[in-house]
PDB file of C-alpha atoms and ligand atoms in Angstrom:
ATOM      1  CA  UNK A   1       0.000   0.000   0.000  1.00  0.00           C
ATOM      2  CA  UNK A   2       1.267   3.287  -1.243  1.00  0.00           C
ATOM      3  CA  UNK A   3       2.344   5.450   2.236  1.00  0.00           C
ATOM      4  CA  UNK A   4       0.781   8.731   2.617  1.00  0.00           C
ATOM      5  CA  UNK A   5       1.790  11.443   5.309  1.00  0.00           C
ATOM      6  CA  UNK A   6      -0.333  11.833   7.863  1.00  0.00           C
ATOM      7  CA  UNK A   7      -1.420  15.274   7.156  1.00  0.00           C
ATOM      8  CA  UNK A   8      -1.580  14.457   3.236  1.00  0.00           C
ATOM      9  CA  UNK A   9      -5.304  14.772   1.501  1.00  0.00           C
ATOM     10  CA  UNK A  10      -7.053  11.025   2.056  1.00  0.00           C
ATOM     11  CA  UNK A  11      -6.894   8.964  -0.631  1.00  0.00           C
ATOM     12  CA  UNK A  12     -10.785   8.300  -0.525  1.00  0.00           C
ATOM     13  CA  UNK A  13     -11.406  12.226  -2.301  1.00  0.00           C
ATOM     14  CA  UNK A  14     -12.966  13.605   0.935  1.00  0.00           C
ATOM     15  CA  UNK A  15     -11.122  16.275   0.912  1.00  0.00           C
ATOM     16  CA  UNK A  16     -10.260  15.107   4.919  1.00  0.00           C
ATOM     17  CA  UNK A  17      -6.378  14.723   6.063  1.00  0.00           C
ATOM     18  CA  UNK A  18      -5.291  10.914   5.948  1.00  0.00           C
ATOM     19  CA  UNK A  19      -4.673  11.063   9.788  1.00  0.00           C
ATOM     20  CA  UNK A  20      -8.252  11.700  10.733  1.00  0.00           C
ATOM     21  CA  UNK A  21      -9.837   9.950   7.341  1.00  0.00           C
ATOM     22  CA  UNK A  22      -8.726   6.534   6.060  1.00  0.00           C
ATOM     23  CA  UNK A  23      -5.404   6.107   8.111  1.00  0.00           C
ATOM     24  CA  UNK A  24      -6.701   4.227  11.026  1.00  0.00           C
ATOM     25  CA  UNK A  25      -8.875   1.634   8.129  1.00  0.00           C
ATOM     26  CA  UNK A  26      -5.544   1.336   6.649  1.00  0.00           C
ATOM     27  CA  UNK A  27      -4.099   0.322   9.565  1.00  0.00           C
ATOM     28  CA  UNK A  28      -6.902  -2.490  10.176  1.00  0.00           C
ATOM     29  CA  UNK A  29      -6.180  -3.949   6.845  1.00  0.00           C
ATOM     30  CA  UNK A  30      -1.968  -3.627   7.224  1.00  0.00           C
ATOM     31  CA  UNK A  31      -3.304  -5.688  10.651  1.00  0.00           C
ATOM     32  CA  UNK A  32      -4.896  -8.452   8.408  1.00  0.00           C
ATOM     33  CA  UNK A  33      -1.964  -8.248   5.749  1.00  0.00           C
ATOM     34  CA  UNK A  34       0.511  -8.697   8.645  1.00  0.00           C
ATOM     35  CA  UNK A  35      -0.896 -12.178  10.148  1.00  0.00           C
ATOM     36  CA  UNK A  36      -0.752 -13.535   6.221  1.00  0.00           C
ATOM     37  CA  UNK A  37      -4.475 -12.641   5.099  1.00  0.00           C
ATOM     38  CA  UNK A  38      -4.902 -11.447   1.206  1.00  0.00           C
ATOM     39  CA  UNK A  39      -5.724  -7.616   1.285  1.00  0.00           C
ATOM     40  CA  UNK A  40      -7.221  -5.710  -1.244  1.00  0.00           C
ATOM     41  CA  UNK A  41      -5.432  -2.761  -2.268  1.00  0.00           C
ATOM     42  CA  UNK A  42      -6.712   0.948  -2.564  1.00  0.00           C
ATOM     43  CA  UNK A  43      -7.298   0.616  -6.181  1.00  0.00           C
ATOM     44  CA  UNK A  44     -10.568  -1.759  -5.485  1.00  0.00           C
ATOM     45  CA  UNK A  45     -11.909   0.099  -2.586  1.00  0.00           C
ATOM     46  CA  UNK A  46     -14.296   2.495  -4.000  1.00  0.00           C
ATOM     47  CA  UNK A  47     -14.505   5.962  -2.580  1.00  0.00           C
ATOM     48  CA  UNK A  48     -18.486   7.244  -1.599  1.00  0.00           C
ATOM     49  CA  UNK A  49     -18.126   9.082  -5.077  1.00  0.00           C
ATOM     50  CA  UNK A  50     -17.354   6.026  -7.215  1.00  0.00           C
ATOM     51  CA  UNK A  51     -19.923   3.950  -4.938  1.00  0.00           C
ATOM     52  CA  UNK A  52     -22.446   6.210  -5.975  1.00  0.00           C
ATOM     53  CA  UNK A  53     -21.478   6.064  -9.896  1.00  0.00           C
ATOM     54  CA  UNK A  54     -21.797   2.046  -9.393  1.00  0.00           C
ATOM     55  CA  UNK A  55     -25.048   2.426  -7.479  1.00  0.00           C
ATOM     56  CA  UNK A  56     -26.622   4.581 -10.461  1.00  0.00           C
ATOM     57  CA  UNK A  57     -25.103   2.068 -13.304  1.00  0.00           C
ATOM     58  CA  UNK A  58     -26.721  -0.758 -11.131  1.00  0.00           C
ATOM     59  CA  UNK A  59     -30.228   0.673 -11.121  1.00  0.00           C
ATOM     60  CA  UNK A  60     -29.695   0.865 -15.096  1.00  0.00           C
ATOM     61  CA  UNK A  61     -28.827  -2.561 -15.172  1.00  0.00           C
ATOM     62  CA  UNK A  62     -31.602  -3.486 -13.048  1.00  0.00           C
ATOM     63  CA  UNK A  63     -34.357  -1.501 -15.396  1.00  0.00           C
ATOM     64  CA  UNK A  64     -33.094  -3.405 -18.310  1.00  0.00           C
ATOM     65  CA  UNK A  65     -33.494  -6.667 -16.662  1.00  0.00           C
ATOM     66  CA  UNK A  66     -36.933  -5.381 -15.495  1.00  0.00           C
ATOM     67  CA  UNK A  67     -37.482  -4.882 -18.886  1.00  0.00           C
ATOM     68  CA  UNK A  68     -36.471  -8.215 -20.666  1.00  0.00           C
ATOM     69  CA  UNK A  69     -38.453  -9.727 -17.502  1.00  0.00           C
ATOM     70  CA  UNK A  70     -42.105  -8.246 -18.552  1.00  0.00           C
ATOM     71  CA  UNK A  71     -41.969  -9.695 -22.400  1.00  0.00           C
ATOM     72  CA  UNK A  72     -39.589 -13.129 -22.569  1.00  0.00           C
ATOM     73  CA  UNK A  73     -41.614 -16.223 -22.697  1.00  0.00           C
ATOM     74  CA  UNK A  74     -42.162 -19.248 -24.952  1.00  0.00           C
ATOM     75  CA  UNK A  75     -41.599 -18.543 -28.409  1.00  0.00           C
ATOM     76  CA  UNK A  76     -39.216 -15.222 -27.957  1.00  0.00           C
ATOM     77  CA  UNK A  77     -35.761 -15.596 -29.805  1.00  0.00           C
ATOM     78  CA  UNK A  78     -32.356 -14.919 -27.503  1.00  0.00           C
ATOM     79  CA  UNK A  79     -32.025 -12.333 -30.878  1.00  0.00           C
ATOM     80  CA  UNK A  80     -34.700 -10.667 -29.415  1.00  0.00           C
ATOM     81  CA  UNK A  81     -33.940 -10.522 -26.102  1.00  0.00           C
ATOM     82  CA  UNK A  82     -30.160  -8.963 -27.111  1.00  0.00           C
ATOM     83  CA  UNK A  83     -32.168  -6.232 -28.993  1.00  0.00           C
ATOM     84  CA  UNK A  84     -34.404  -5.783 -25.969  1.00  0.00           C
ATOM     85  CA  UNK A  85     -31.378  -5.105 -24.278  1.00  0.00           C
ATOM     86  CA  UNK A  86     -29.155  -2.938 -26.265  1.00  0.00           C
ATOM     87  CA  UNK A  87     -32.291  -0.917 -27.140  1.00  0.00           C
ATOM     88  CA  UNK A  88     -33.373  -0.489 -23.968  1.00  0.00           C
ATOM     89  CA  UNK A  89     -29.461   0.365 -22.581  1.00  0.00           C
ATOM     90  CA  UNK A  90     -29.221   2.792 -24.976  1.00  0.00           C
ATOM     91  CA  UNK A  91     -32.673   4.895 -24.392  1.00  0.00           C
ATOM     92  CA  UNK A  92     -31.485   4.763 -20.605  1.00  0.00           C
ATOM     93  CA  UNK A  93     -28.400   6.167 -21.532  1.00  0.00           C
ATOM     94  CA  UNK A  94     -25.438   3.547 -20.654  1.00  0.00           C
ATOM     95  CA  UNK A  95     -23.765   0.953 -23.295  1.00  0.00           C
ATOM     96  CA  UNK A  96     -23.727  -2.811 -23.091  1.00  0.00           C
ATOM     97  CA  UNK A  97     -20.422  -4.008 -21.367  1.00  0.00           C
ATOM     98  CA  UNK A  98     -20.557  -7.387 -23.442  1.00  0.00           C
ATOM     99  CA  UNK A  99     -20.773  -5.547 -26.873  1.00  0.00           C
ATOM    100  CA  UNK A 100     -16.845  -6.227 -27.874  1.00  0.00           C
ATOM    101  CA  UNK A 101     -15.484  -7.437 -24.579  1.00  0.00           C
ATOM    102  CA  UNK A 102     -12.745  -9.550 -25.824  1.00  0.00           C
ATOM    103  CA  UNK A 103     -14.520 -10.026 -28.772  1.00  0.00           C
ATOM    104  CA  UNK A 104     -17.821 -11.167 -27.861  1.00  0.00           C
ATOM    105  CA  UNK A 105     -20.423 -10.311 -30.297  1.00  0.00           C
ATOM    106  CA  UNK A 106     -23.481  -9.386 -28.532  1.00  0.00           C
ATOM    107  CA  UNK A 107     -24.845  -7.257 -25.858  1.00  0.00           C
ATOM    108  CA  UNK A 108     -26.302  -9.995 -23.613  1.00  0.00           C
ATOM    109  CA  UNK A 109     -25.121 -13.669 -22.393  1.00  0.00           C
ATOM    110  CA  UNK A 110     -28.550 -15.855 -22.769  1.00  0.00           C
ATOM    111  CA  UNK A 111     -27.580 -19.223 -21.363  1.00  0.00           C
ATOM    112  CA  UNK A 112     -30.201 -22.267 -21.729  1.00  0.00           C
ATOM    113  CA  UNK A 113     -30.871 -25.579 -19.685  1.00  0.00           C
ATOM    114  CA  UNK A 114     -27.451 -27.505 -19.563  1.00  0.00           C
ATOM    115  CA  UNK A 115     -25.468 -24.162 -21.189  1.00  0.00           C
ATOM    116  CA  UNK A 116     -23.289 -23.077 -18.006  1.00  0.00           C
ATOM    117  CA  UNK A 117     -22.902 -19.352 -19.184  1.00  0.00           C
ATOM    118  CA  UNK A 118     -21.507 -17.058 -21.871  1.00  0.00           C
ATOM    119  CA  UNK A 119     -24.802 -18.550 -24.374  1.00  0.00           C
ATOM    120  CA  UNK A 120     -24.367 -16.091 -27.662  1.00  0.00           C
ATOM    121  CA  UNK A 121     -28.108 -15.186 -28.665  1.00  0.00           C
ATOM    122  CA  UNK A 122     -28.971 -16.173 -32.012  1.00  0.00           C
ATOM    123  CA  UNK A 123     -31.938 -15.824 -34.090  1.00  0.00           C
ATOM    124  CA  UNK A 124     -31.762 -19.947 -34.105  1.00  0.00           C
ATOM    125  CA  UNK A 125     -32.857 -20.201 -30.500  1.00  0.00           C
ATOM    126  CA  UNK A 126     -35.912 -20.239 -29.677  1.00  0.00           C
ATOM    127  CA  UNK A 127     -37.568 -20.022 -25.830  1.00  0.00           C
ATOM    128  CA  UNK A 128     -39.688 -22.959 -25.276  1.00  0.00           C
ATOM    129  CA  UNK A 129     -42.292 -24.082 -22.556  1.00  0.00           C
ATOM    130  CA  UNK A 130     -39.950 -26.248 -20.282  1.00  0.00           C
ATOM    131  CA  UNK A 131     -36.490 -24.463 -20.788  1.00  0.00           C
ATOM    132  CA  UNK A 132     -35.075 -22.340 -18.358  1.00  0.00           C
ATOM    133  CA  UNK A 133     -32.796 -19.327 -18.989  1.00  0.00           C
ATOM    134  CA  UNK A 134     -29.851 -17.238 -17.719  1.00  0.00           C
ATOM    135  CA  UNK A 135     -30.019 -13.502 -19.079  1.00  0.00           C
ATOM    136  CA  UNK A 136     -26.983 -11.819 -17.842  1.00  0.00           C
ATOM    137  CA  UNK A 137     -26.960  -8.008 -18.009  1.00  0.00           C
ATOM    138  CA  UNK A 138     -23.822  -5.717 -17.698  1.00  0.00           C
ATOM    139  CA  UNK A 139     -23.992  -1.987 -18.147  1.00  0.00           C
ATOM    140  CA  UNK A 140     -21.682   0.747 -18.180  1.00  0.00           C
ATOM    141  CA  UNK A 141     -23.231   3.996 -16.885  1.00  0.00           C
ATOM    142  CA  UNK A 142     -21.392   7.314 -17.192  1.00  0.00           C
ATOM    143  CA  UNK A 143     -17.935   5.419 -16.429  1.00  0.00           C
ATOM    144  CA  UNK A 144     -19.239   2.714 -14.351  1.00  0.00           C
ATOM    145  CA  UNK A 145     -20.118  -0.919 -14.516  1.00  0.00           C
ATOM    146  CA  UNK A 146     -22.623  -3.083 -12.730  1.00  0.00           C
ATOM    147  CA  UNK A 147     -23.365  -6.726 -13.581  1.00  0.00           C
ATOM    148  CA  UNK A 148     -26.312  -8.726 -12.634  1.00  0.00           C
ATOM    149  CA  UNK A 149     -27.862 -11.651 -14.047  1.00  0.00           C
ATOM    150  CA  UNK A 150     -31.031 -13.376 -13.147  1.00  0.00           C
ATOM    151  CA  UNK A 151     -32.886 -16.841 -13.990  1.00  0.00           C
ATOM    152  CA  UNK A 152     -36.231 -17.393 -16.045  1.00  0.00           C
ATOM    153  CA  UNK A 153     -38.308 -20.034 -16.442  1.00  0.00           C
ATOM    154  CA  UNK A 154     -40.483 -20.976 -19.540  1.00  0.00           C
ATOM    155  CA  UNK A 155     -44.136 -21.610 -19.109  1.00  0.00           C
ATOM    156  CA  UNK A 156     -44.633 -24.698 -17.045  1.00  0.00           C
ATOM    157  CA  UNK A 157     -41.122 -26.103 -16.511  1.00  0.00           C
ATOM    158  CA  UNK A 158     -40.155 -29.463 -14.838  1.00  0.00           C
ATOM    159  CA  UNK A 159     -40.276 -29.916 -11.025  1.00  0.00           C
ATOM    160  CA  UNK A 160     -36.631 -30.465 -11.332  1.00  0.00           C
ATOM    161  CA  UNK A 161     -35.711 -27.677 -12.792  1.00  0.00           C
ATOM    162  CA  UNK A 162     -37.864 -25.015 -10.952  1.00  0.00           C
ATOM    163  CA  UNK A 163     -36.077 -26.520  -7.800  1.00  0.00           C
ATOM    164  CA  UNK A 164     -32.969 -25.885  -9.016  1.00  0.00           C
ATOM    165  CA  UNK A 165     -33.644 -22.599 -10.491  1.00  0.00           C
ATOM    166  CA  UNK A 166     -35.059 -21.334  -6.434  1.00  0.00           C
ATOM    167  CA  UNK A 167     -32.108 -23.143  -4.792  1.00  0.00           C
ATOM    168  CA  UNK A 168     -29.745 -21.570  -6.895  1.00  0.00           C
ATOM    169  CA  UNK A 169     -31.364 -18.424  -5.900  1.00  0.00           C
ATOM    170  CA  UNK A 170     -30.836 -19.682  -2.289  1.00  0.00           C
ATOM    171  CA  UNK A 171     -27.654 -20.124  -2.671  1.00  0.00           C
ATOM    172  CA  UNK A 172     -27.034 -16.213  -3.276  1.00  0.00           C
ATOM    173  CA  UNK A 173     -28.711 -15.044  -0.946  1.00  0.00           C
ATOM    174  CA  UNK A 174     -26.814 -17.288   1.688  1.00  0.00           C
ATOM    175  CA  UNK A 175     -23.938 -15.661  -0.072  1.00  0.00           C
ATOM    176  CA  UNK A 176     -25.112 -12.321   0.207  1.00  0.00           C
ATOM    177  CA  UNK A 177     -25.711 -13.111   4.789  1.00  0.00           C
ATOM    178  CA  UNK A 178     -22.392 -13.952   4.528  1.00  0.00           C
ATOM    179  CA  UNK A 179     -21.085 -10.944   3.119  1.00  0.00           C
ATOM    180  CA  UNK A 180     -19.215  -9.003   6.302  1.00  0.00           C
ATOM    181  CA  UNK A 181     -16.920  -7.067   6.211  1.00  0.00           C
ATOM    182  CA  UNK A 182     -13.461  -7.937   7.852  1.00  0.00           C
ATOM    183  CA  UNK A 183     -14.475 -11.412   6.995  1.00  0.00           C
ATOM    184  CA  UNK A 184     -12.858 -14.003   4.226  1.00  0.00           C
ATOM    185  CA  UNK A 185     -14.549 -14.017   1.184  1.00  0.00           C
ATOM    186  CA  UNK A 186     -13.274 -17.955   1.637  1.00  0.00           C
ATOM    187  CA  UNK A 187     -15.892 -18.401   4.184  1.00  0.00           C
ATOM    188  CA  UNK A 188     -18.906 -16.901   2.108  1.00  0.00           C
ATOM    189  CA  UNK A 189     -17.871 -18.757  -0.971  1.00  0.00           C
ATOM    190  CA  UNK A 190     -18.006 -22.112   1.359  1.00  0.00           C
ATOM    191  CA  UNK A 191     -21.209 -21.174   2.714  1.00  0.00           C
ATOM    192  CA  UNK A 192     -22.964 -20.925  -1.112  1.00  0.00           C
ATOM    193  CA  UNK A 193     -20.955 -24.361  -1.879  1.00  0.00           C
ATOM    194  CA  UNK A 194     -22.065 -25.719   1.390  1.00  0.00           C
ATOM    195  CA  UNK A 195     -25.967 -24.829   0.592  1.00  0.00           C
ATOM    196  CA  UNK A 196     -25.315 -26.248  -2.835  1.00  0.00           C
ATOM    197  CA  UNK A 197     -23.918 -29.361  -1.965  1.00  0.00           C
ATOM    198  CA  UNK A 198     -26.766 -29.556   0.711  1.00  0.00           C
ATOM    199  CA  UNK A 199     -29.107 -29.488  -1.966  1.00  0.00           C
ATOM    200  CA  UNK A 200     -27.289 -32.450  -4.087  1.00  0.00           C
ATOM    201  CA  UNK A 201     -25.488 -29.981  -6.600  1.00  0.00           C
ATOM    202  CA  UNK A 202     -22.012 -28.876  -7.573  1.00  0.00           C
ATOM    203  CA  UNK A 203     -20.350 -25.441  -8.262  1.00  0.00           C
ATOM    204  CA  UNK A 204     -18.481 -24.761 -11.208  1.00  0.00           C
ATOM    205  CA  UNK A 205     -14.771 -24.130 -10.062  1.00  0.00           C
ATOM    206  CA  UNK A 206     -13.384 -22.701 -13.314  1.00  0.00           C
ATOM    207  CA  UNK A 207     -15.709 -19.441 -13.301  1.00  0.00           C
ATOM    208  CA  UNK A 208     -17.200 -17.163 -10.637  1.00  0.00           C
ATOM    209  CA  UNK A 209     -17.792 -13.994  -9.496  1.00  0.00           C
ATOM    210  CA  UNK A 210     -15.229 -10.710  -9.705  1.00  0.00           C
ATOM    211  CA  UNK A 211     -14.869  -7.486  -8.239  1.00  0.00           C
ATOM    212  CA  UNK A 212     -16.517  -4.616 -10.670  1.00  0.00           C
ATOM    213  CA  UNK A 213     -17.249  -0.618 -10.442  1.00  0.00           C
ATOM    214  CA  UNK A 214     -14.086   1.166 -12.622  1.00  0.00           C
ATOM    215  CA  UNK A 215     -13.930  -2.056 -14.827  1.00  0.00           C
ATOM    216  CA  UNK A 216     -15.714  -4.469 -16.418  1.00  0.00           C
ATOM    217  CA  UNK A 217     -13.650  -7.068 -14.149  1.00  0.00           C
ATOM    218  CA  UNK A 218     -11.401  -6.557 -11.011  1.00  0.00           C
ATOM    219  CA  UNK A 219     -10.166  -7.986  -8.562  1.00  0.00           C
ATOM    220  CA  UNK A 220     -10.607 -10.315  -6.287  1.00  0.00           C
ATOM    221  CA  UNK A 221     -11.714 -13.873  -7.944  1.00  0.00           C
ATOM    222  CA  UNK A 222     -14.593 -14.901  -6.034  1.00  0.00           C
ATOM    223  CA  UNK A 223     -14.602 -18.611  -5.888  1.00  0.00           C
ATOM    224  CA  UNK A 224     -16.959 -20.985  -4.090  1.00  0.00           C
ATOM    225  CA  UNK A 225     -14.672 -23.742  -3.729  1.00  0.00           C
ATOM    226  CA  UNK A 226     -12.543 -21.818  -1.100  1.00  0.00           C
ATOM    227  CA  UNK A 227     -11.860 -22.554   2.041  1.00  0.00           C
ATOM    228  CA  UNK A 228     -12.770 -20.422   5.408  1.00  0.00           C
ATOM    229  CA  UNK A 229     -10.484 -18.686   6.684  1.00  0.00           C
ATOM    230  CA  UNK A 230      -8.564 -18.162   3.092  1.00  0.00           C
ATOM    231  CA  UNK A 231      -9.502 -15.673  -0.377  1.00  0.00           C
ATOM    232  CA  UNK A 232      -9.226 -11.995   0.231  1.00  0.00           C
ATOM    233  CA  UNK A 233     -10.621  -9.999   3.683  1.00  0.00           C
ATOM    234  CA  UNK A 234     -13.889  -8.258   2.496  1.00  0.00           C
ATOM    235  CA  UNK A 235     -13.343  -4.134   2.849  1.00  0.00           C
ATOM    236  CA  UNK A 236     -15.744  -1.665   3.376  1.00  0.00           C
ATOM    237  CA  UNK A 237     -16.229  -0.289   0.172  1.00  0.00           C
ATOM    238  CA  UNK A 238     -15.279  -3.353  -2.066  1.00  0.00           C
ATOM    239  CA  UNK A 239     -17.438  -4.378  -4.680  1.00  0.00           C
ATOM    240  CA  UNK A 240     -17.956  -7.277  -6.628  1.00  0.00           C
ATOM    241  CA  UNK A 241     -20.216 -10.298  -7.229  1.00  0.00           C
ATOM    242  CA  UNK A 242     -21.966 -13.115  -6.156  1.00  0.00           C
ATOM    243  CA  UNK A 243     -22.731 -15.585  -9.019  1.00  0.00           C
ATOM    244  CA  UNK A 244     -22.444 -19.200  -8.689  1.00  0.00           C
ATOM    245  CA  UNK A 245     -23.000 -21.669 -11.707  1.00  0.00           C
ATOM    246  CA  UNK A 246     -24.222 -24.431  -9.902  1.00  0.00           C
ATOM    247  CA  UNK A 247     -25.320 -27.800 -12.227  1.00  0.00           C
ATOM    248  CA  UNK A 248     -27.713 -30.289 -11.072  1.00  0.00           C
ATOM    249  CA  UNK A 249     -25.343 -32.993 -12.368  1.00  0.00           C
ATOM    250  CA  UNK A 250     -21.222 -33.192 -12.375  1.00  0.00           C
ATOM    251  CA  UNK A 251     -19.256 -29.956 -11.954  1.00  0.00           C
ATOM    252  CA  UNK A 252     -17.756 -30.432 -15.056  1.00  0.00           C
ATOM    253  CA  UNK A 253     -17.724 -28.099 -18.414  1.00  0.00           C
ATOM    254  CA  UNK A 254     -16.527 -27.735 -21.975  1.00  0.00           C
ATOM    255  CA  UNK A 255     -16.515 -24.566 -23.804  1.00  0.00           C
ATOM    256  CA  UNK A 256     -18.160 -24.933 -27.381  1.00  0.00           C
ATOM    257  CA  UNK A 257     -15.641 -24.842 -29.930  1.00  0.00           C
ATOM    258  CA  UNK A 258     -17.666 -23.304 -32.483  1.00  0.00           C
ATOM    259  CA  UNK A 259     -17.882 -20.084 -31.049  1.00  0.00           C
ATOM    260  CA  UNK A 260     -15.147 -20.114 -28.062  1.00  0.00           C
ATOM    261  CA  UNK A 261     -17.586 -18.535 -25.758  1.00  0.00           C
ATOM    262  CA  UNK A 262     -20.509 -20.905 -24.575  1.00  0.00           C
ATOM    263  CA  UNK A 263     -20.016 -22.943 -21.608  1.00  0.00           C
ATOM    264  CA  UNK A 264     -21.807 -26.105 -21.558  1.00  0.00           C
ATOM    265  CA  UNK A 265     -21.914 -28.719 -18.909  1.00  0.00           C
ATOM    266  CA  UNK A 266     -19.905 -31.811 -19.364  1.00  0.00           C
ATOM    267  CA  UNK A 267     -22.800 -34.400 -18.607  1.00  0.00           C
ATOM    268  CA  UNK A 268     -25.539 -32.717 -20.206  1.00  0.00           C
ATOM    269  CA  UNK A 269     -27.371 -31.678 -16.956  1.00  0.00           C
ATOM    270  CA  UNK A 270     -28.977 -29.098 -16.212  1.00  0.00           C
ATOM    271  CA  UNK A 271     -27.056 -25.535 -14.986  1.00  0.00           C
ATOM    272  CA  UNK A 272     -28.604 -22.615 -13.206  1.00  0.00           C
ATOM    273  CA  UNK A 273     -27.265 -19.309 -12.082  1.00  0.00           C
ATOM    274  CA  UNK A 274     -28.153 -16.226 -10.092  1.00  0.00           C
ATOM    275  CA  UNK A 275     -26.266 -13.004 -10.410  1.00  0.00           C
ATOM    276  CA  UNK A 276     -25.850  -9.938  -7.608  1.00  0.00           C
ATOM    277  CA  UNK A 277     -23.974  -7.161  -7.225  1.00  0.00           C
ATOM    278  CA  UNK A 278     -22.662  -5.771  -3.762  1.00  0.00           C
ATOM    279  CA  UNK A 279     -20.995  -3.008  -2.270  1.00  0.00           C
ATOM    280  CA  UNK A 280     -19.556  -4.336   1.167  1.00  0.00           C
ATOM    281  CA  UNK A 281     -20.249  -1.461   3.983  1.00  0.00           C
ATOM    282  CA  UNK A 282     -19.639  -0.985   7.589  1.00  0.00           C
ATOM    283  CA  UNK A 283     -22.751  -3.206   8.984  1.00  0.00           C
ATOM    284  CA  UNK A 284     -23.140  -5.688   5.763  1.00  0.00           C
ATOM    285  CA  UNK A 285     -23.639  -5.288   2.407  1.00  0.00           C
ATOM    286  CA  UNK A 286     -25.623  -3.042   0.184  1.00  0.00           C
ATOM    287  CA  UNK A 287     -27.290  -4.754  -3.337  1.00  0.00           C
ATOM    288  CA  UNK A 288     -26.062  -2.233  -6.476  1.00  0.00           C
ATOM    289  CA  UNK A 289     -27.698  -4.882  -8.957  1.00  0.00           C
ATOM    290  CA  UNK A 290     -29.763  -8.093  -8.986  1.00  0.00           C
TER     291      UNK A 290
HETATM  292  N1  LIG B 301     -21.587 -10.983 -17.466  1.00  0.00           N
HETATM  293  C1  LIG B 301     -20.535 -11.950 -17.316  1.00  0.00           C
HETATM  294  C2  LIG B 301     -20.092 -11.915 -15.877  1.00  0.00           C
HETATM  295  O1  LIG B 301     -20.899 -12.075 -15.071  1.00  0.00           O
HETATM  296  C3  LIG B 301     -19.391 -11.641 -18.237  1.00  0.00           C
HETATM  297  C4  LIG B 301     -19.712 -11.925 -19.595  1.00  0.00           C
HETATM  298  S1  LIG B 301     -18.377 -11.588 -20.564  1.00  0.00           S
HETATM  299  C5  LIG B 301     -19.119 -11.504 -22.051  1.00  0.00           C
HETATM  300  O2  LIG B 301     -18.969 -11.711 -15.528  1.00  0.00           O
HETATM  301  F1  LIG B 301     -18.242 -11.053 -22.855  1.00  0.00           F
HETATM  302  F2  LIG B 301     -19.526 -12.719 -22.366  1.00  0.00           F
HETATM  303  F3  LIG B 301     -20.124 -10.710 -21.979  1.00  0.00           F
HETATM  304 CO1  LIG B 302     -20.256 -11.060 -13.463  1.00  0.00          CO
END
């Protein structure tokens, strides 16, 4: 961590001196460092400023999934729901963080039944009664992004898959209890893998959730095959995600060769996933996007 004299401006932008701002949090977190703990650095704690950029991006990203949630159903192309989106982004003022990210050619992920994530909408699929569907929305508002991603269900689907589809949503929200700050973010991602496992599922190990607000994707990795007691110490002021893939079958996955992108899982079964975004704060957490 960069040093800064005591009577120096704060690094947080409140205008404060360091001494009676941020230097005694600092001093917390060198505590952590010190006994051998992953700390984040300044870079990914967001100042009140920044927070609010992320919060007003989230809301965005919330409208637009508001949006795609009042008109998908059987019958609707993903096509359709990725002009949904980047319509609706636009008219609200913010641009589609997948449009381009490494390449990726449209403004949504729509991810059905046994596909794990990344699923590139197409004019080809078609929503059907029975399927159920990832739409994963990521916005960049006035120089900040928010990421959230949330599960529909088709008509009448099977009980199976409507189980999975409300434990998965389970598991977030044990991940979100567990979201504390001077905590591990080792012991929340065990608690969602604890409730999954609970529930006769797996996690995916290979993807999870990131740290967001001043890019697209920051640090820390946010695993749910950590251990307590291990990953980074959760910050006021961090944010990042919460968004297990959990399958109903084998952990396992294979990304489809064809495009590079979609993740499928290995035995066919079924995957579901839930999506939040969190600022950590003093007492808990605080939701920028679900
Ligand atoms: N929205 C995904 C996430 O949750 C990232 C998708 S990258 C994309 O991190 F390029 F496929 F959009
Ligand atoms: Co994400």
């Amino acid at each position: 961590m960069k040093k800064i004299g005591r009577n120096e401006p704060c690094w947080c932008g409140s205008g404060r001196k360091y001494k009676v701002c941020h230097a005694s949090f600092d001093e917390k977190i060198q505590g952590f460092a010190d006994r051998g703990y992953m700390v984040p650095s300044h870079e990914i704690i967001k100042t009140p400023e920044q927070i609010e950029g992320i919060r007003r991006s989230g809301k965005v990203n919330i409208a637009i999934l508001d949006y795609v949630a009042q008109r998908i159903g059987p019958g609707i192309s993903t096509e359709q729901i990725d002009r949904w989106v980047s319509e609706k982004t636009k008219e609200l003022g913010g641009i589609a963080a997948p449009l381009g990210f490494e390449g990726y050619p449209k403004s949504v992920c729509t991810s059905i039944n046994s596909q794990v994530c990344h699923g590139i909408p197409s004019e080809e699929d078609i929503l059907k009664e029975g399927d159920i569907v990832n739409v994963d929305v990521s916005t960049l508002y006035k120089g900040y992004y928010s990421d959230s991603s949330r599960m529909f269900c088709i008509g009448e689907v099977s009980q199976e898959a409507r189980t999975l589809v409300e434990d998965v949503r389970k598991c977030v929200e044990t991940g979100l209890k567990n979201v504390k700050p001077w905590t591990c973010l080792g012991d929340m991602g065990n608690a969602v893998n604890e409730y999954a496992k609970g529930r006769g599922y797996t996690i995916v190990r290979e993807i999870g959730g990131h740290g967001i607000g001043l890019a697209f994707h920051e640090e820390p990795f946010v695993s749910y095959v950590a251990k307590p007691g291990q990953e980074m110490i959760m910050v006021p002021g961090m944010c990042f995600t919460i968004e297990p893939m959990v399958n109903a079958g084998k952990a396992d996955i294979f990304i489809d060769d064809s495009n590079g992108w979609t993740v499928y899982t290995e035995d066919g079964s079924l995957s579901a996933q839930w999506e939040v975004q969190v600022v950590v704060t003093e007492q808990g957490y605080e939701i920028m996007a679900y």
